[in-house]
Amino acid sequence: MKEYSVINTRLPRVDARDKVTGAARYADDLSMTGMLYGVLLQSPVAHARIKKIDTSKAKRVPGVKDVVTAREAGTVKFGVSPARYDETIFCVDKVRYVGDEVAAVAAEDLETAMEAAALIEVEYEELPLVLDPFEAIREGAPAIHEDYPNNIGAEVHQEFGNTEEAFKECDYIRTDKFVNKKQDGAFLEPQACLAVYDPGDGLTLHSSTQVPHYVQRTLAMVLGLPVGKVRVTQPYVGGGFGPKASASTLELTACLMAMRTGKPVKMTFTREQVFLHSRARHQFFHELTTGVKKDGTLMALKNTCYLDGGAYSSFGIATVYYAGSLLGAPYKLPNMKYDGYRIYTNKPANGAQRGHGGVAARAAWEQQLDMIAQELGMDPIEMRLRNIMQRGDVTCNDFNMSSLGMKECLDAVRDGSGWERKKGKLQRGKGIGVACGFFVSGAGFPIYRSETFHSTAMIKLSEDGGTVNVYTPAAEIGQGSDTVLTQMAAEALGVRYGDVKIASGDTDFGVDLGAYSSRQTLMSGHAVKQAAEDAKRQVLEVLSERMDIPVDEMDIKDGLVLFKRDGVDFSVIRTGYVKEHRGWADPPTGDHLTFVEAARMAYLSRGTIVGTGAYKPGELGGKYKGAAVGTSPAYGCSAQVVEVTVDMETGQVTVDRMTDAHDCGFAINRTNVEGQMQGSLSMGLGEALFEEIKFDAGGRVANPTLGEYRIPTCLDMPNVETIIIESNEPNGPFGAKEVGEGAIMPTIPAILNAVCDATGVRISELPITSERLFNAMKAKKQK
C-alpha cells in the first residue's frame, strides 16, 4: 500500500480546540448592532381553514418593527424537489398541521416579539383531520392538498427481473410486516439563523443549515433576488442528521423581515419548534415477501411500503424511492419488485434522516433473512455469505459495486465477536444477532435538474509560502468534514497538516451541494484534492523553470521538495529567501529545499498561486424511471453483531456489546471513521429501543422535549468494537467513500435478531419497549 503522511492517521480535528474551549460560535451566538429578534406564530390546530388574520394589536406593541403574514410574504411555492413544491412561507388559505406557520413578528427584543406574536388573532374554521396514513387514503378522507387525490403525494412502482416467475422456482417463501415510528433528529443545536440585508450588497444569511447552496437557491427564488445577491454562510453547526438539509420558513422569514426592515433579524427554534418543524424520519409500513432456494440462495423480493409523510413533501419523493431501491444490495438478488406510496397526513412533515429511506426497510429485511435462515436450519452469517455481493457486481437495479468489502465486514464481525462460540450457546435471556447494511456515497444527481458540479474548491498559497488556505463551500455540521478535507489538501499538496487552514460553508466560495447522502468525503474530497494537485503543479512548474529540472523529477512531501537526482544546488533560492525574510523567526534550514521556499518562488514568478478543483460524477447506471435516486459513484457497506440481555420478567433489553465493521474504502482519518460508526450505532440503538414521537388525537406532539423523547445517553451505550475495512474505492479520492450514514443500517436488525435469540420472540414494531416485548413473550407462552 502507498505510504501517506497525513491521511489514514488519527490527527486531531481542526475544530477541536474551539469546541472544547467554548470558543466555537454557533448561529444563536451571533449578534449585530441594531439586531431584531423574530418569532413565528404557528397553528394550534392540525387542519383548518384560515378565515381571518388580524395583526393590528401586534403592530401596536412598542418595539415591534415588522409583522408579516402570507399577504406580505407572497405565495411563491418552494420545497425540496421542484416536482413537489407544496409549501409557502406562511399558510395562505389553510393550515395542515399543528405548527404550520401563519405569521411572524420582528421586534427589538425577544420578549416583545413573543408578546406581539401572541396578540395576532387568527380565526380558524376547523376541518376534519387525518393522522393515520391508511385512513388518509380511504375514499372520502379529508383532502390535505387539493392537487393530490387520496392524499397520495408520490408513488413508485418498479420491478427488476420477474418476481412472480422467480417465486415459482423457490423452495421457501415467507411474508412479514414491519413498522417503525416517526423520529426526531435530536441534534443538539436547534435551527437558528441571522439575516442581514443591504440594498447594495444583497442578502446574507448565517444559518445552521446542512446545505448552504440549496438554501441560497431557495431564498433567491422565493424572495425574488438574483442568486448572486444571496450569500449563505455557516457558523459552527451542532449536528443535522438530515432535518437541516433544506430551506425552512425560519430562514425565509428572517430574510424577509431583514429586507423589509433594513435591520439584521435573528430567529431560533425552541426545542418544541424543532419537533414541530420535524423533517426527520418517516414512519414506514413495510410488507416483504422473500423467496429462496433450499440452500439459502435468494431468488426474489417483493416489497410494498406505505410512508406517513406528514403535511408536506419535503424530501419525500426521494424517500419513497430509497425505501425500495436500497434493498438491491449487498446481496445477489436477481428479482425485485417494489410498490411505494407516500401519504399526506395532518402531522409535521417528514424528510431525510441518517440512512435516508433505507433504515426501516433494512431492519425489516435483515430480520426476515434471519427467520428464513432459521427455517432452513442455516447459520445467519452463513446464509448472508452465500448471497453476498463483491467488487464488480451490479445489482438488479443497476448499482455498480466498484468496491465492496461486504464479505470482509461479515468475516470481521464474526471473528471479532466470537460468534461461533456464542451463537446458540448462550444462557436464557442472553442473545446474539447479526445484520448487514449498505448505503450510497453521495447522491448521483443534484436535487434539481442540472449539469452543475457537485463540489468545487479553491486553494490559495500565502505570498510567503508558509500557509495553504483551503476555501470550500462544503458543509461542516459536526461530522468532521473540515478535518478530512484539510488532511486531503495537505497530503495532495505534500505539506504538513498544521500548514493548512480551511474555511468552509460559504456560498461565496463556490458550489457544494452540502452535507447529505454521505457525499462530502468522496465529492468535496475530490474537489479539494484536485485543487491541491493544481496548486502543487504550479509550484513545481516554476521550480522546473528556475532550476532546469523536469517536473516529473521532483515531488513535494512533508513540506519538503524531493529531487530524484542527487546534488541539486538550491543555495541561491535559499539565500534569496533568507535575505528577503531577515529577522523572521524560522528561516528554512536543512538539506532539503522546503515547500515554503518553493511556493514563495512561485509567487514571485506568477503572482498569487491559486489551485482549483471541481467534481461531478461520471455516467452512472440505470436508465429507468427513478434511477436518479440511489445511483451513486460508490457504495459503503457494513456488518454488525450485537449481544443483548433481556430481563425475562420485565422485557427490558440491555445491549451488552456491539461489534461493527464498516467498509469506508480508505480511512482518511481513522478516529473520525470510528466516531461516525459509534454515532450511527448510538442512533440505531435509540431507534430500536426508545425513540418515538407521539401525537394526541388533535395532532399535537405529546413529547416535544428531550426529557420526554428519549435518546440514548452514554449510560445506554455498550462497549463498541469498531473495525475499519478498506476496499480502496476506485471512484473515491485516495480510495475513500462513505461512513456517515451506512453504519446505522445494520444496528436495528442486529438488535432485533439478538432479542429473538434471547427470547424466541420476533418483534415487528419499533421501538422494542419493555412493555411491547413483555406482551410478546407473554403471548408466546399462552400459545
Short mmCIF file of N, CA and C in Angstrom, two decimals, residues 167 170-176 288-302 331 333 363-384 386-387 423 434 753 756 762:
data_model
loop_
_atom_site.label_atom_id
_atom_site.label_comp_id
_atom_site.label_asym_id
_atom_site.label_seq_id
_atom_site.Cartn_x
_atom_site.Cartn_y
_atom_site.Cartn_z
N PHE A 167 -40.66 -16.56 -7.94
CA PHE A 167 -41.30 -17.20 -6.78
C PHE A 167 -41.71 -18.64 -7.10
N CYS A 170 -39.01 -21.06 -6.20
CA CYS A 170 -38.47 -21.03 -4.83
C CYS A 170 -38.90 -22.27 -4.03
N ASP A 171 -38.04 -22.67 -3.11
CA ASP A 171 -38.38 -23.76 -2.19
C ASP A 171 -39.06 -23.24 -0.92
N TYR A 172 -38.83 -21.97 -0.62
CA TYR A 172 -39.41 -21.42 0.60
C TYR A 172 -39.72 -19.94 0.38
N ILE A 173 -40.92 -19.55 0.75
CA ILE A 173 -41.35 -18.14 0.60
C ILE A 173 -42.02 -17.73 1.90
N ARG A 174 -41.70 -16.55 2.36
CA ARG A 174 -42.42 -16.05 3.53
C ARG A 174 -42.70 -14.56 3.38
N THR A 175 -43.76 -14.14 4.05
CA THR A 175 -44.18 -12.73 4.04
C THR A 175 -44.24 -12.22 5.47
N ASP A 176 -43.70 -11.05 5.69
CA ASP A 176 -43.72 -10.43 7.02
C ASP A 176 -43.99 -8.94 6.89
N LEU A 288 -42.93 -7.39 3.29
CA LEU A 288 -41.89 -8.00 2.46
C LEU A 288 -42.20 -9.47 2.23
N THR A 289 -42.09 -9.90 0.98
CA THR A 289 -42.19 -11.32 0.64
C THR A 289 -40.89 -11.72 -0.02
N THR A 290 -40.21 -12.69 0.56
CA THR A 290 -38.91 -13.12 0.05
C THR A 290 -38.97 -14.60 -0.27
N GLY A 291 -38.40 -14.97 -1.41
CA GLY A 291 -38.34 -16.36 -1.80
C GLY A 291 -36.90 -16.81 -1.96
N VAL A 292 -36.62 -18.06 -1.51
CA VAL A 292 -35.25 -18.58 -1.57
C VAL A 292 -35.28 -20.03 -2.04
N LYS A 293 -34.12 -20.50 -2.47
CA LYS A 293 -33.92 -21.93 -2.70
C LYS A 293 -33.58 -22.58 -1.36
N LYS A 294 -33.65 -23.89 -1.30
CA LYS A 294 -33.44 -24.54 -0.02
C LYS A 294 -31.99 -24.44 0.48
N ASP A 295 -31.07 -24.09 -0.43
CA ASP A 295 -29.69 -23.86 0.04
C ASP A 295 -29.48 -22.43 0.51
N GLY A 296 -30.55 -21.63 0.56
CA GLY A 296 -30.46 -20.26 1.06
C GLY A 296 -30.25 -19.22 -0.02
N THR A 297 -30.17 -19.63 -1.27
CA THR A 297 -29.95 -18.66 -2.34
C THR A 297 -31.17 -17.76 -2.50
N LEU A 298 -30.96 -16.46 -2.44
CA LEU A 298 -32.06 -15.51 -2.60
C LEU A 298 -32.52 -15.50 -4.06
N MET A 299 -33.85 -15.53 -4.23
CA MET A 299 -34.39 -15.56 -5.59
C MET A 299 -35.20 -14.30 -5.92
N ALA A 300 -36.00 -13.85 -4.97
CA ALA A 300 -36.89 -12.72 -5.30
C ALA A 300 -37.36 -12.04 -4.02
N LEU A 301 -37.63 -10.74 -4.17
CA LEU A 301 -38.16 -9.93 -3.06
C LEU A 301 -39.28 -9.05 -3.59
N LYS A 302 -40.39 -9.09 -2.89
CA LYS A 302 -41.50 -8.18 -3.20
C LYS A 302 -41.68 -7.27 -1.98
N TYR A 331 -26.77 -7.97 -1.32
CA TYR A 331 -26.91 -9.38 -1.66
C TYR A 331 -27.20 -9.54 -3.16
N LEU A 333 -29.41 -10.37 -5.52
CA LEU A 333 -30.85 -10.53 -5.59
C LEU A 333 -31.28 -10.31 -7.04
N ALA A 363 -34.06 -2.87 8.37
CA ALA A 363 -34.41 -3.57 9.61
C ALA A 363 -35.40 -4.70 9.33
N ALA A 364 -36.39 -4.40 8.48
CA ALA A 364 -37.41 -5.41 8.17
C ALA A 364 -36.80 -6.60 7.45
N TRP A 365 -35.97 -6.32 6.46
CA TRP A 365 -35.48 -7.42 5.62
C TRP A 365 -34.41 -8.25 6.33
N GLU A 366 -33.52 -7.57 7.04
CA GLU A 366 -32.46 -8.32 7.73
C GLU A 366 -33.05 -9.22 8.82
N GLN A 367 -34.15 -8.79 9.43
CA GLN A 367 -34.81 -9.67 10.40
C GLN A 367 -35.46 -10.84 9.66
N GLN A 368 -36.06 -10.54 8.52
CA GLN A 368 -36.70 -11.62 7.76
C GLN A 368 -35.65 -12.63 7.27
N LEU A 369 -34.49 -12.16 6.89
CA LEU A 369 -33.44 -13.09 6.46
C LEU A 369 -33.06 -14.05 7.59
N ASP A 370 -33.04 -13.54 8.81
CA ASP A 370 -32.76 -14.42 9.94
C ASP A 370 -33.86 -15.47 10.12
N MET A 371 -35.11 -15.04 9.93
CA MET A 371 -36.22 -16.00 10.03
C MET A 371 -36.08 -17.09 8.98
N ILE A 372 -35.69 -16.69 7.77
CA ILE A 372 -35.53 -17.67 6.69
C ILE A 372 -34.37 -18.61 7.02
N ALA A 373 -33.27 -18.06 7.51
CA ALA A 373 -32.13 -18.91 7.88
C ALA A 373 -32.54 -19.92 8.94
N GLN A 374 -33.33 -19.46 9.89
CA GLN A 374 -33.79 -20.38 10.95
C GLN A 374 -34.64 -21.50 10.36
N GLU A 375 -35.55 -21.15 9.44
CA GLU A 375 -36.41 -22.16 8.82
C GLU A 375 -35.59 -23.17 8.02
N LEU A 376 -34.52 -22.67 7.40
CA LEU A 376 -33.68 -23.56 6.58
C LEU A 376 -32.62 -24.28 7.39
N GLY A 377 -32.54 -23.96 8.69
CA GLY A 377 -31.54 -24.58 9.53
C GLY A 377 -30.13 -24.12 9.23
N MET A 378 -30.02 -22.89 8.80
CA MET A 378 -28.70 -22.35 8.44
C MET A 378 -28.25 -21.32 9.47
N ASP A 379 -26.95 -21.18 9.61
CA ASP A 379 -26.40 -20.10 10.41
C ASP A 379 -26.67 -18.78 9.68
N PRO A 380 -27.14 -17.74 10.39
CA PRO A 380 -27.47 -16.47 9.71
C PRO A 380 -26.29 -15.85 8.96
N ILE A 381 -25.10 -15.99 9.50
CA ILE A 381 -23.94 -15.44 8.79
C ILE A 381 -23.64 -16.28 7.54
N GLU A 382 -23.76 -17.59 7.68
CA GLU A 382 -23.50 -18.45 6.52
C GLU A 382 -24.47 -18.12 5.38
N MET A 383 -25.74 -17.89 5.74
CA MET A 383 -26.71 -17.57 4.68
C MET A 383 -26.37 -16.25 4.00
N ARG A 384 -25.98 -15.27 4.80
CA ARG A 384 -25.62 -13.98 4.19
C ARG A 384 -24.39 -14.12 3.30
N ARG A 386 -23.46 -16.64 1.68
CA ARG A 386 -23.82 -17.37 0.46
C ARG A 386 -24.35 -16.42 -0.62
N ASN A 387 -24.93 -15.32 -0.20
CA ASN A 387 -25.57 -14.41 -1.15
C ASN A 387 -24.83 -13.09 -1.35
N LYS A 423 -23.17 -18.22 19.35
CA LYS A 423 -24.47 -18.40 18.69
C LYS A 423 -25.07 -19.76 19.06
N VAL A 434 -26.99 -10.70 14.17
CA VAL A 434 -26.15 -10.12 13.13
C VAL A 434 -27.03 -9.46 12.08
N ASN A 753 -32.55 -9.20 15.98
CA ASN A 753 -32.16 -10.61 15.88
C ASN A 753 -31.56 -11.12 17.19
N CYS A 756 -34.45 -11.75 19.60
CA CYS A 756 -35.11 -13.02 19.27
C CYS A 756 -34.27 -14.19 19.76
N ARG A 762 -40.19 -12.67 18.02
CA ARG A 762 -39.93 -11.69 16.96
C ARG A 762 -40.78 -10.44 17.19
#
